[in-house]
Amino acid sequence: MHLLVLDDEVQLGTFVADVATGAGWTAETAAHKADFRSQLFRRLPDAVILDLHLGETDGISEMRFLAQCQFRGPIGLMSGFDQRVLSSAKQIGGSLGLDVVEVLEKPIRVATLRGVLAVFEQLLAGKPAAGPLQVGAPGKPAANLTSAELDGALRSNEMELYYQPIVAADTLKVSHVEALIRWNHPRCGLIFPGAFMPLAEANQKIIDRLTDWVLSAAAAHVRTLRQLRVPVPVAVNISAANLRSVEYPDHIESILGPGLEPGSILFEVTESVATRNPLAADILTRLRLKGFELSIDDFGTGYSSLEALRRIPFSNIKVDQTFVADLAWSKDSLAIVNSVVALARSMQLASIAEGVETLDVARQLIDLGIDHLQGYHYSRPIPFGQLVPWLQERSTAP
Ligand code: C2E
Ligand code: CA
Ligand code: CA
């Protein structure tokens, strides 16, 4: 049986893997999200043990990733936090449809770990062998993606931009749309960015090429929307890895081409840019000076949200969807969203909630004073060809 362990403390990951090997398993460890995701696809584990508290990300987001890939094996969670944290993480795993069978409070003893592995073995003995991970639409085979293949895809038009509308809370009219990349893989079908962005971001040339491709495709779509008389600004995601030169804003302008006013394109970057990258503040300030709006994405999930807000002149805050998703049942998430909305207001920034899936959550957010809403409740991300009639219908609706 094969175990994959994710822990940013390398020694601890190795310890867990050693105990597993001693118990007759094969085991691999990953110290980062990108490692974890690529190992997951390279060799499908029977079971996974995740540390909840990781430097760059957290175990919950990796649980979401496992759920997205329809991972079916047993999962163990470990954390130095108290049982309360572990048990709510376990609940979240359950609500995602995952089989979180054990929670392990650190420090972890060899005997406890052996017990957990024995439980895994029992569970796995009764199950049929796991099918491949789903990286695209359900039912499609998994891909063994390589960076060479990704590079080829960028040159051969296998990428496509989908668009998800964002509506103003007061009028429910579309304020802008977010461009989200998809890969139409010739063998595997539609592949979502969660399965290939880590691969792209690990290679400077590829992430630069990918973002260039997104920028020029989005610019072409902006022009078409204007011609069709449904002009709407497009938000493009920029990766932290793209921000390496102070000339980057000029590069962006040259890719967008002439005749596009800055108001028709805006940018989203995650808060991690602020801490990891000394040039980011410089580059992003120049982008703002050119007149582009800038959103801080996944706000509240990292360690540096407030630091990022202080250092970088953002114009919008996007409240991370994990808080929004939990709003209906979690008082803590409610308190957090409430204070982020207040923070945005007092800094004169617009607040955007992403991941709005139900009318109840939308109403709650509107009551809290959110400015914009985005999520499946309004529309899933759709291909450009469907966006045009969607916008035309709404602009003529009474
Ligand atoms: P993100 O920027 O936070 O984008 C929002 C993600 O949430 C999208 O996933 C979207 O499909 C999903 N989503 C939207 N509404 C809902 C909802 O109501 N419920 C749930 N459960 N999910 C919702 P997607 O398209 O799979 O993209 C994942 C991430 O990949 C994005 O997260 C972004 O970080 C990255 N990404 C996507 N396109 C690009 C791109 O062109 N460039 C870069 N650098 N990153 C991209
Ligand atoms: Ca985004
Ligand atoms: Ca986000």
CSV table of C-alpha atoms and ligand atoms in Angstrom, one decimal:
chain,number,residue,atom,x,y,z
A,1,MET,CA,0.0,0.0,0.0
A,2,HIS,CA,1.2,3.5,-0.8
A,3,LEU,CA,1.1,6.5,1.4
A,4,LEU,CA,1.7,10.2,0.6
A,5,VAL,CA,2.6,12.6,3.4
A,6,LEU,CA,2.4,16.4,3.2
A,7,ASP,CA,4.2,18.3,5.9
A,8,ASP,CA,6.4,21.4,5.5
A,9,GLU,CA,8.5,20.2,8.4
A,10,VAL,CA,10.6,17.8,6.4
A,11,GLN,CA,11.8,15.8,9.5
A,12,LEU,CA,8.3,15.1,10.6
A,13,GLY,CA,7.2,14.0,7.1
A,14,THR,CA,10.2,11.7,7.0
A,15,PHE,CA,9.3,10.3,10.4
A,16,VAL,CA,5.8,9.5,9.3
A,17,ALA,CA,7.1,7.9,6.1
A,18,ASP,CA,9.6,5.8,8.1
A,19,VAL,CA,7.0,4.5,10.4
A,20,ALA,CA,4.8,3.6,7.4
A,21,THR,CA,7.7,1.9,5.6
A,22,GLY,CA,8.3,-0.1,8.8
A,23,ALA,CA,4.7,-1.2,8.7
A,24,GLY,CA,5.1,-2.6,5.2
A,25,TRP,CA,3.8,0.5,3.2
A,26,THR,CA,5.6,2.4,0.5
A,27,ALA,CA,5.7,6.1,1.3
A,28,GLU,CA,6.6,9.4,-0.2
A,29,THR,CA,6.7,12.8,1.4
A,30,ALA,CA,6.1,16.3,0.0
A,31,ALA,CA,7.0,19.5,1.8
A,32,HIS,CA,5.1,21.9,-0.5
A,33,LYS,CA,1.8,22.1,-2.2
A,34,ALA,CA,3.3,21.9,-5.7
A,35,ASP,CA,5.3,18.8,-4.8
A,36,PHE,CA,2.3,17.2,-3.2
A,37,ARG,CA,0.1,17.8,-6.2
A,38,SER,CA,2.6,16.5,-8.7
A,39,GLN,CA,3.3,13.4,-6.6
A,40,LEU,CA,-0.4,12.8,-6.3
A,41,PHE,CA,-0.6,12.5,-10.1
A,42,ARG,CA,2.6,10.7,-10.6
A,43,ARG,CA,1.7,7.9,-8.3
A,44,LEU,CA,-1.8,7.6,-6.9
A,45,PRO,CA,-1.5,6.9,-3.1
A,46,ASP,CA,-3.9,4.6,-1.3
A,47,ALA,CA,-4.0,7.0,1.7
A,48,VAL,CA,-2.8,10.5,2.5
A,49,ILE,CA,-1.6,12.1,5.7
A,50,LEU,CA,-1.8,15.9,5.7
A,51,ASP,CA,-0.4,18.5,8.0
A,52,LEU,CA,-3.0,21.2,8.6
A,53,HIS,CA,-0.6,24.0,9.1
A,54,LEU,CA,1.7,24.5,6.2
A,55,GLY,CA,3.9,27.5,5.4
A,56,GLU,CA,2.5,28.6,2.0
A,57,THR,CA,-0.9,27.0,2.1
A,58,ASP,CA,-3.0,25.0,4.5
A,59,GLY,CA,-4.3,21.4,4.8
A,60,ILE,CA,-7.8,22.6,4.2
A,61,SER,CA,-7.0,23.9,0.7
A,62,GLU,CA,-5.2,20.6,-0.1
A,63,MET,CA,-8.3,18.8,1.1
A,64,ARG,CA,-10.4,20.8,-1.3
A,65,PHE,CA,-7.9,19.9,-4.0
A,66,LEU,CA,-8.2,16.2,-3.1
A,67,ALA,CA,-12.0,16.5,-3.2
A,68,GLN,CA,-11.8,18.3,-6.6
A,69,CYS,CA,-9.8,15.3,-7.9
A,70,GLN,CA,-12.3,12.9,-6.3
A,71,PHE,CA,-9.6,11.2,-4.2
A,72,ARG,CA,-11.4,8.3,-2.4
A,73,GLY,CA,-8.8,6.9,0.0
A,74,PRO,CA,-8.6,7.4,3.7
A,75,ILE,CA,-7.1,10.7,5.0
A,76,GLY,CA,-5.3,11.4,8.2
A,77,LEU,CA,-4.9,15.0,9.5
A,78,MET,CA,-2.2,16.1,11.8
A,79,SER,CA,-1.6,19.4,13.5
A,80,GLY,CA,0.0,21.1,16.5
A,81,PHE,CA,-3.3,22.9,17.1
A,82,ASP,CA,-5.7,21.7,19.7
A,83,GLN,CA,-8.5,19.1,19.1
A,84,ARG,CA,-11.0,21.8,18.4
A,85,VAL,CA,-9.1,22.8,15.2
A,86,LEU,CA,-8.6,19.2,14.2
A,87,SER,CA,-12.2,18.3,14.7
A,88,SER,CA,-13.5,21.3,12.6
A,89,ALA,CA,-11.0,20.4,9.9
A,90,LYS,CA,-12.4,16.8,10.0
A,91,GLN,CA,-15.9,18.2,9.6
A,92,ILE,CA,-14.9,20.3,6.6
A,93,GLY,CA,-13.3,17.1,5.1
A,94,GLY,CA,-16.5,15.3,5.6
A,95,SER,CA,-18.6,18.1,4.0
A,96,LEU,CA,-16.3,17.9,1.0
A,97,GLY,CA,-17.0,14.2,0.6
A,98,LEU,CA,-13.6,13.1,1.8
A,99,ASP,CA,-13.0,10.1,4.1
A,100,VAL,CA,-11.1,11.8,7.0
A,101,VAL,CA,-10.7,8.9,9.3
A,102,GLU,CA,-8.1,10.1,11.8
A,103,VAL,CA,-6.9,13.3,13.4
A,104,LEU,CA,-3.5,13.3,15.0
A,105,GLU,CA,-2.5,15.9,17.6
A,106,LYS,CA,1.3,16.7,17.4
A,107,PRO,CA,3.6,15.5,18.8
A,108,ILE,CA,2.8,12.2,17.2
A,109,ARG,CA,3.9,8.9,18.8
A,110,VAL,CA,5.0,5.9,16.8
A,111,ALA,CA,2.3,3.7,18.4
A,112,THR,CA,-0.5,6.1,17.5
A,113,LEU,CA,0.7,6.3,13.9
A,114,ARG,CA,0.9,2.5,13.6
A,115,GLY,CA,-2.7,2.4,14.9
A,116,VAL,CA,-3.8,4.9,12.2
A,117,LEU,CA,-2.1,2.9,9.5
A,118,ALA,CA,-3.8,-0.2,10.7
A,119,VAL,CA,-7.2,1.5,10.5
A,120,PHE,CA,-6.3,2.6,6.9
A,121,GLU,CA,-5.4,-1.0,6.0
A,122,GLN,CA,-8.7,-2.2,7.3
A,123,LEU,CA,-10.6,0.4,5.4
A,124,LEU,CA,-8.7,-0.3,2.2
A,125,ALA,CA,-9.0,-4.0,2.5
A,126,GLY,CA,-12.8,-3.7,2.0
A,127,LYS,CA,-12.6,-1.3,-1.0
A,128,PRO,CA,-12.0,-1.9,-4.7
A,129,ALA,CA,-8.8,-0.6,-6.1
A,130,ALA,CA,-9.0,3.2,-6.5
A,131,GLY,CA,-9.6,4.5,-10.0
A,132,PRO,CA,-7.4,7.3,-11.4
A,133,LEU,CA,-7.7,10.8,-10.1
A,134,GLN,CA,-10.1,13.1,-12.0
A,135,VAL,CA,-8.5,16.2,-13.2
A,136,GLY,CA,-11.1,17.1,-15.7
A,137,ALA,CA,-14.8,16.5,-16.0
A,138,PRO,CA,-15.9,13.4,-14.1
A,139,GLY,CA,-15.4,10.2,-15.9
A,140,LYS,CA,-12.4,11.4,-17.9
A,141,PRO,CA,-9.1,9.6,-17.4
A,142,ALA,CA,-6.4,11.3,-15.4
A,143,ALA,CA,-3.5,12.9,-17.1
A,144,ASN,CA,0.2,12.5,-16.3
A,145,LEU,CA,0.9,16.1,-17.1
A,146,THR,CA,4.4,17.3,-18.0
A,147,SER,CA,5.7,20.8,-18.5
A,148,ALA,CA,6.7,19.9,-22.1
A,149,GLU,CA,3.1,19.0,-22.8
A,150,LEU,CA,1.9,22.2,-21.1
A,151,ASP,CA,4.3,24.2,-23.2
A,152,GLY,CA,3.1,22.5,-26.3
A,153,ALA,CA,-0.6,23.2,-25.4
A,154,LEU,CA,0.2,26.9,-25.0
A,155,ARG,CA,1.5,26.9,-28.6
A,156,SER,CA,-1.1,24.8,-30.2
A,157,ASN,CA,-4.3,26.5,-29.0
A,158,GLU,CA,-5.4,23.9,-26.5
A,159,MET,CA,-6.0,26.5,-23.9
A,160,GLU,CA,-9.3,28.3,-23.5
A,161,LEU,CA,-10.6,31.2,-21.3
A,162,TYR,CA,-13.8,30.7,-19.4
A,163,TYR,CA,-15.5,33.7,-17.9
A,164,GLN,CA,-17.4,34.0,-14.6
A,165,PRO,CA,-19.5,37.1,-14.0
A,166,ILE,CA,-19.2,39.3,-10.9
A,167,VAL,CA,-22.3,41.2,-10.0
A,168,ALA,CA,-22.8,44.5,-8.0
A,169,ALA,CA,-24.6,43.8,-4.8
A,170,ASP,CA,-27.0,46.8,-5.0
A,171,THR,CA,-28.2,46.4,-8.6
A,172,LEU,CA,-27.2,42.7,-9.4
A,173,LYS,CA,-25.9,44.0,-12.7
A,174,VAL,CA,-22.6,42.5,-14.0
A,175,SER,CA,-19.7,44.8,-12.9
A,176,HIS,CA,-17.0,42.7,-14.6
A,177,VAL,CA,-16.1,39.1,-15.5
A,178,GLU,CA,-13.1,37.0,-14.3
A,179,ALA,CA,-11.1,35.1,-16.9
A,180,LEU,CA,-10.3,31.5,-15.8
A,181,ILE,CA,-8.0,29.3,-17.9
A,182,ARG,CA,-9.0,25.8,-19.0
A,183,TRP,CA,-7.0,23.2,-20.9
A,184,ASN,CA,-8.8,21.2,-23.6
A,185,HIS,CA,-6.6,18.2,-23.5
A,186,PRO,CA,-6.8,16.1,-26.6
A,187,ARG,CA,-6.9,12.8,-24.6
A,188,CYS,CA,-8.1,13.8,-21.1
A,189,GLY,CA,-10.7,16.4,-21.9
A,190,LEU,CA,-11.2,19.6,-19.9
A,191,ILE,CA,-8.5,20.1,-17.3
A,192,PHE,CA,-8.9,22.7,-14.5
A,193,PRO,CA,-6.1,25.1,-13.5
A,194,GLY,CA,-5.7,23.4,-10.1
A,195,ALA,CA,-4.1,20.5,-12.0
A,196,PHE,CA,-1.6,22.4,-14.1
A,197,MET,CA,-1.0,25.9,-12.6
A,198,PRO,CA,1.5,24.4,-10.0
A,199,LEU,CA,3.4,22.9,-12.9
A,200,ALA,CA,3.3,26.1,-14.9
A,201,GLU,CA,4.4,28.2,-11.9
A,202,ALA,CA,7.4,25.9,-11.3
A,203,ASN,CA,8.8,27.0,-14.7
A,204,GLN,CA,9.5,30.7,-15.3
A,205,LYS,CA,9.3,30.4,-19.1
A,206,ILE,CA,6.0,28.5,-19.0
A,207,ILE,CA,4.2,30.8,-16.5
A,208,ASP,CA,5.3,33.8,-18.5
A,209,ARG,CA,4.1,32.3,-21.7
A,210,LEU,CA,0.8,31.3,-20.0
A,211,THR,CA,0.1,34.7,-18.7
A,212,ASP,CA,1.0,36.3,-22.0
A,213,TRP,CA,-1.4,34.0,-23.7
A,214,VAL,CA,-4.2,34.8,-21.2
A,215,LEU,CA,-3.6,38.6,-21.5
A,216,SER,CA,-3.8,38.6,-25.3
A,217,ALA,CA,-6.8,36.3,-25.4
A,218,ALA,CA,-8.6,38.4,-22.8
A,219,ALA,CA,-7.7,41.6,-24.7
A,220,ALA,CA,-9.2,40.1,-27.9
A,221,HIS,CA,-12.4,39.2,-26.0
A,222,VAL,CA,-12.7,42.7,-24.5
A,223,ARG,CA,-12.6,44.1,-28.0
A,224,THR,CA,-15.2,41.7,-29.2
A,225,LEU,CA,-17.5,42.5,-26.3
A,226,ARG,CA,-17.2,46.2,-27.1
A,227,GLN,CA,-18.1,45.6,-30.7
A,228,LEU,CA,-21.1,43.5,-29.7
A,229,ARG,CA,-22.2,46.4,-27.5
A,230,VAL,CA,-22.0,44.4,-24.3
A,231,PRO,CA,-18.8,46.1,-23.0
A,232,VAL,CA,-17.6,44.6,-19.7
A,233,PRO,CA,-14.3,44.8,-17.9
A,234,VAL,CA,-12.3,41.5,-17.6
A,235,ALA,CA,-10.2,40.5,-14.6
A,236,VAL,CA,-7.1,38.6,-15.3
A,237,ASN,CA,-5.2,36.5,-12.8
A,238,ILE,CA,-1.5,37.3,-12.6
A,239,SER,CA,0.8,34.8,-10.9
A,240,ALA,CA,3.3,36.0,-8.3
A,241,ALA,CA,6.0,34.3,-10.4
A,242,ASN,CA,5.3,36.8,-13.2
A,243,LEU,CA,6.3,39.8,-11.1
A,244,ARG,CA,10.1,39.8,-11.6
A,245,SER,CA,10.9,42.9,-13.5
A,246,VAL,CA,9.9,46.5,-12.9
A,247,GLU,CA,9.2,46.7,-16.6
A,248,TYR,CA,6.4,44.2,-16.4
A,249,PRO,CA,3.6,46.8,-16.5
A,250,ASP,CA,5.0,48.0,-19.9
A,251,HIS,CA,5.1,44.4,-21.1
A,252,ILE,CA,1.5,44.0,-20.1
A,253,GLU,CA,0.5,47.1,-22.0
A,254,SER,CA,2.3,46.0,-25.1
A,255,ILE,CA,0.6,42.6,-25.0
A,256,LEU,CA,-2.8,44.2,-24.5
A,257,GLY,CA,-2.1,46.3,-27.6
A,258,PRO,CA,-3.4,49.8,-28.5
A,259,GLY,CA,-6.9,51.2,-28.0
A,260,LEU,CA,-7.7,49.3,-24.8
A,261,GLU,CA,-8.4,51.8,-22.0
A,262,PRO,CA,-7.1,50.6,-18.6
A,263,GLY,CA,-10.6,50.5,-17.2
A,264,SER,CA,-11.4,47.5,-19.4
A,265,ILE,CA,-8.9,45.1,-17.8
A,266,LEU,CA,-8.2,44.6,-14.2
A,267,PHE,CA,-5.8,42.3,-12.4
A,268,GLU,CA,-6.0,39.8,-9.5
A,269,VAL,CA,-3.0,38.7,-7.5
A,270,THR,CA,-2.8,36.8,-4.3
A,271,GLU,CA,-1.5,38.3,-1.1
A,272,SER,CA,1.5,36.0,-1.1
A,273,VAL,CA,3.2,38.4,-3.6
A,274,ALA,CA,3.8,40.9,-0.8
A,275,THR,CA,6.0,38.8,1.4
A,276,ARG,CA,7.7,36.6,-1.1
A,277,ASN,CA,8.7,39.2,-3.7
A,278,PRO,CA,10.5,42.4,-2.9
A,279,LEU,CA,9.8,43.8,-6.4
A,280,ALA,CA,6.0,43.2,-6.2
A,281,ALA,CA,5.1,46.5,-4.5
A,282,ASP,CA,7.1,48.4,-7.1
A,283,ILE,CA,5.6,46.6,-10.1
A,284,LEU,CA,2.0,46.6,-8.9
A,285,THR,CA,2.2,50.3,-7.9
A,286,ARG,CA,3.3,51.1,-11.5
A,287,LEU,CA,0.4,49.0,-12.8
A,288,ARG,CA,-2.0,51.1,-10.7
A,289,LEU,CA,-0.3,54.3,-11.9
A,290,LYS,CA,-1.1,53.3,-15.5
A,291,GLY,CA,-4.8,53.3,-14.4
A,292,PHE,CA,-5.5,49.6,-13.9
A,293,GLU,CA,-7.5,48.3,-11.0
A,294,LEU,CA,-5.9,45.6,-8.8
A,295,SER,CA,-7.6,43.1,-6.6
A,296,ILE,CA,-6.1,41.1,-3.8
A,297,ASP,CA,-7.3,37.5,-4.3
A,298,ASP,CA,-8.0,34.8,-1.7
A,299,PHE,CA,-7.9,37.5,1.0
A,300,GLY,CA,-7.4,36.1,4.5
A,301,THR,CA,-5.9,32.7,3.6
A,302,GLY,CA,-2.2,33.5,4.0
A,303,TYR,CA,-0.1,35.0,6.7
A,304,SER,CA,0.4,38.3,5.1
A,305,SER,CA,-3.0,39.7,4.2
A,306,LEU,CA,-2.7,42.9,6.2
A,307,GLU,CA,0.9,43.4,5.3
A,308,ALA,CA,0.0,43.1,1.7
A,309,LEU,CA,-2.8,45.7,2.0
A,310,ARG,CA,-0.4,48.1,3.6
A,311,ARG,CA,2.4,47.7,1.1
A,312,ILE,CA,0.5,47.4,-2.2
A,313,PRO,CA,-2.1,49.9,-3.5
A,314,PHE,CA,-4.9,47.4,-4.1
A,315,SER,CA,-8.3,48.7,-5.3
A,316,ASN,CA,-10.4,45.7,-4.4
A,317,ILE,CA,-10.4,42.9,-1.8
A,318,LYS,CA,-11.7,39.4,-2.8
A,319,VAL,CA,-12.8,37.6,0.4
A,320,ASP,CA,-11.6,34.0,0.0
A,321,GLN,CA,-14.3,31.5,-0.9
A,322,THR,CA,-13.5,29.3,2.1
A,323,PHE,CA,-14.9,32.0,4.4
A,324,VAL,CA,-17.9,32.5,2.2
A,325,ALA,CA,-18.6,28.8,1.9
A,326,ASP,CA,-18.7,28.4,5.7
A,327,LEU,CA,-20.7,31.5,6.3
A,328,ALA,CA,-24.0,29.7,6.8
A,329,TRP,CA,-22.8,27.6,9.7
A,330,SER,CA,-19.6,29.2,11.1
A,331,LYS,CA,-19.8,32.1,13.5
A,332,ASP,CA,-16.1,32.5,13.1
A,333,SER,CA,-16.3,32.9,9.3
A,334,LEU,CA,-19.2,35.3,9.7
A,335,ALA,CA,-17.1,37.5,12.1
A,336,ILE,CA,-14.2,37.4,9.6
A,337,VAL,CA,-16.2,38.3,6.6
A,338,ASN,CA,-17.9,41.1,8.6
A,339,SER,CA,-14.5,42.6,9.5
A,340,VAL,CA,-13.0,42.2,6.1
A,341,VAL,CA,-16.0,44.1,4.6
A,342,ALA,CA,-15.5,46.8,7.3
A,343,LEU,CA,-11.8,46.9,6.6
A,344,ALA,CA,-12.4,47.4,2.9
A,345,ARG,CA,-14.9,50.1,3.5
A,346,SER,CA,-12.6,52.0,5.9
A,347,MET,CA,-9.8,51.8,3.4
A,348,GLN,CA,-12.1,52.8,0.6
A,349,LEU,CA,-11.6,49.6,-1.3
A,350,ALA,CA,-14.4,47.6,-3.0
A,351,SER,CA,-15.2,44.2,-1.4
A,352,ILE,CA,-15.9,41.1,-3.5
A,353,ALA,CA,-17.1,37.8,-2.2
A,354,GLU,CA,-16.2,34.7,-4.2
A,355,GLY,CA,-17.7,31.3,-4.0
A,356,VAL,CA,-21.3,32.5,-3.5
A,357,GLU,CA,-23.3,29.3,-4.0
A,358,THR,CA,-26.7,29.9,-2.5
A,359,LEU,CA,-29.3,32.7,-2.2
A,360,ASP,CA,-29.0,32.5,1.6
A,361,VAL,CA,-25.3,33.2,1.5
A,362,ALA,CA,-25.8,36.0,-1.0
A,363,ARG,CA,-28.4,37.6,1.2
A,364,GLN,CA,-26.2,37.3,4.3
A,365,LEU,CA,-23.3,39.0,2.4
A,366,ILE,CA,-25.5,41.8,1.1
A,367,ASP,CA,-26.7,42.4,4.7
A,368,LEU,CA,-23.0,42.6,5.8
A,369,GLY,CA,-22.5,45.3,3.2
A,370,ILE,CA,-20.5,43.5,0.6
A,371,ASP,CA,-20.0,45.4,-2.7
A,372,HIS,CA,-19.8,42.6,-5.3
A,373,LEU,CA,-20.7,38.9,-5.5
A,374,GLN,CA,-19.3,36.1,-7.6
A,375,GLY,CA,-20.2,32.4,-7.5
A,376,TYR,CA,-22.1,29.5,-8.9
A,377,HIS,CA,-25.4,31.0,-7.6
A,378,TYR,CA,-25.0,33.7,-10.3
A,379,SER,CA,-23.1,31.7,-12.9
A,380,ARG,CA,-20.4,29.0,-13.2
A,381,PRO,CA,-17.4,30.0,-15.3
A,382,ILE,CA,-18.6,29.7,-19.0
A,383,PRO,CA,-16.9,29.6,-22.4
A,384,PHE,CA,-16.7,33.0,-24.2
A,385,GLY,CA,-19.3,31.8,-26.7
A,386,GLN,CA,-21.8,31.4,-23.9
A,387,LEU,CA,-20.9,34.6,-22.2
A,388,VAL,CA,-22.0,36.8,-25.0
A,389,PRO,CA,-25.7,35.6,-25.1
A,390,TRP,CA,-25.6,35.6,-21.3
A,391,LEU,CA,-24.7,39.3,-21.2
A,392,GLN,CA,-27.0,40.2,-24.1
A,393,GLU,CA,-30.0,38.6,-22.3
A,394,ARG,CA,-29.2,40.4,-19.1
A,395,SER,CA,-28.7,43.8,-20.7
A,396,THR,CA,-32.1,43.6,-22.4
A,397,ALA,CA,-34.0,42.0,-19.5
A,398,PRO,CA,-36.4,44.5,-17.7
B,1,C2E,P1,-9.3,31.9,-8.2
B,1,C2E,O1,-8.7,33.1,-8.9
B,1,C2E,O2,-9.6,32.1,-6.7
B,1,C2E,O3,-10.6,31.6,-9.0
B,1,C2E,C1,-11.8,31.3,-8.4
B,1,C2E,C2,-12.0,29.8,-8.5
B,1,C2E,O4,-13.2,29.4,-7.8
B,1,C2E,C3,-12.3,29.3,-9.9
B,1,C2E,O5,-11.7,28.0,-10.0
B,1,C2E,C4,-13.8,29.2,-10.0
B,1,C2E,O6,-14.2,28.3,-11.0
B,1,C2E,C5,-14.1,28.7,-8.6
B,1,C2E,N1,-15.5,29.1,-8.2
B,1,C2E,C6,-16.2,30.2,-8.6
B,1,C2E,N2,-17.4,30.3,-8.0
B,1,C2E,C7,-17.5,29.2,-7.2
B,1,C2E,C8,-18.5,28.7,-6.3
B,1,C2E,O7,-19.5,29.3,-6.1
B,1,C2E,N3,-18.2,27.6,-5.6
B,1,C2E,C9,-17.0,27.0,-5.8
B,1,C2E,N4,-16.8,25.9,-5.0
B,1,C2E,N5,-16.0,27.4,-6.6
B,1,C2E,C10,-16.2,28.5,-7.3
B,1,C2E,P2,-10.8,27.5,-11.2
B,1,C2E,O8,-11.3,28.1,-12.5
B,1,C2E,O9,-10.7,26.1,-11.1
B,1,C2E,O10,-9.4,28.2,-10.9
B,1,C2E,C11,-8.7,27.9,-9.8
B,1,C2E,C12,-7.5,28.8,-9.6
B,1,C2E,O11,-6.6,28.7,-10.7
B,1,C2E,C13,-7.9,30.3,-9.6
B,1,C2E,O12,-8.5,30.6,-8.3
B,1,C2E,C14,-6.6,31.0,-9.9
B,1,C2E,O13,-5.8,31.1,-8.7
B,1,C2E,C15,-6.0,30.0,-10.8
B,1,C2E,N6,-6.2,30.5,-12.2
B,1,C2E,C16,-7.2,30.3,-13.1
B,1,C2E,N7,-7.0,30.9,-14.2
B,1,C2E,C17,-5.8,31.4,-14.2
B,1,C2E,C18,-5.0,32.2,-15.1
B,1,C2E,O14,-5.4,32.5,-16.2
B,1,C2E,N8,-3.8,32.7,-14.6
B,1,C2E,C19,-3.4,32.4,-13.4
B,1,C2E,N9,-2.2,32.9,-13.0
B,1,C2E,N10,-4.1,31.7,-12.5
B,1,C2E,C20,-5.3,31.2,-12.9
B,2,CA,CA,-8.9,35.1,-9.1
B,3,CA,CA,-9.8,33.5,-5.2
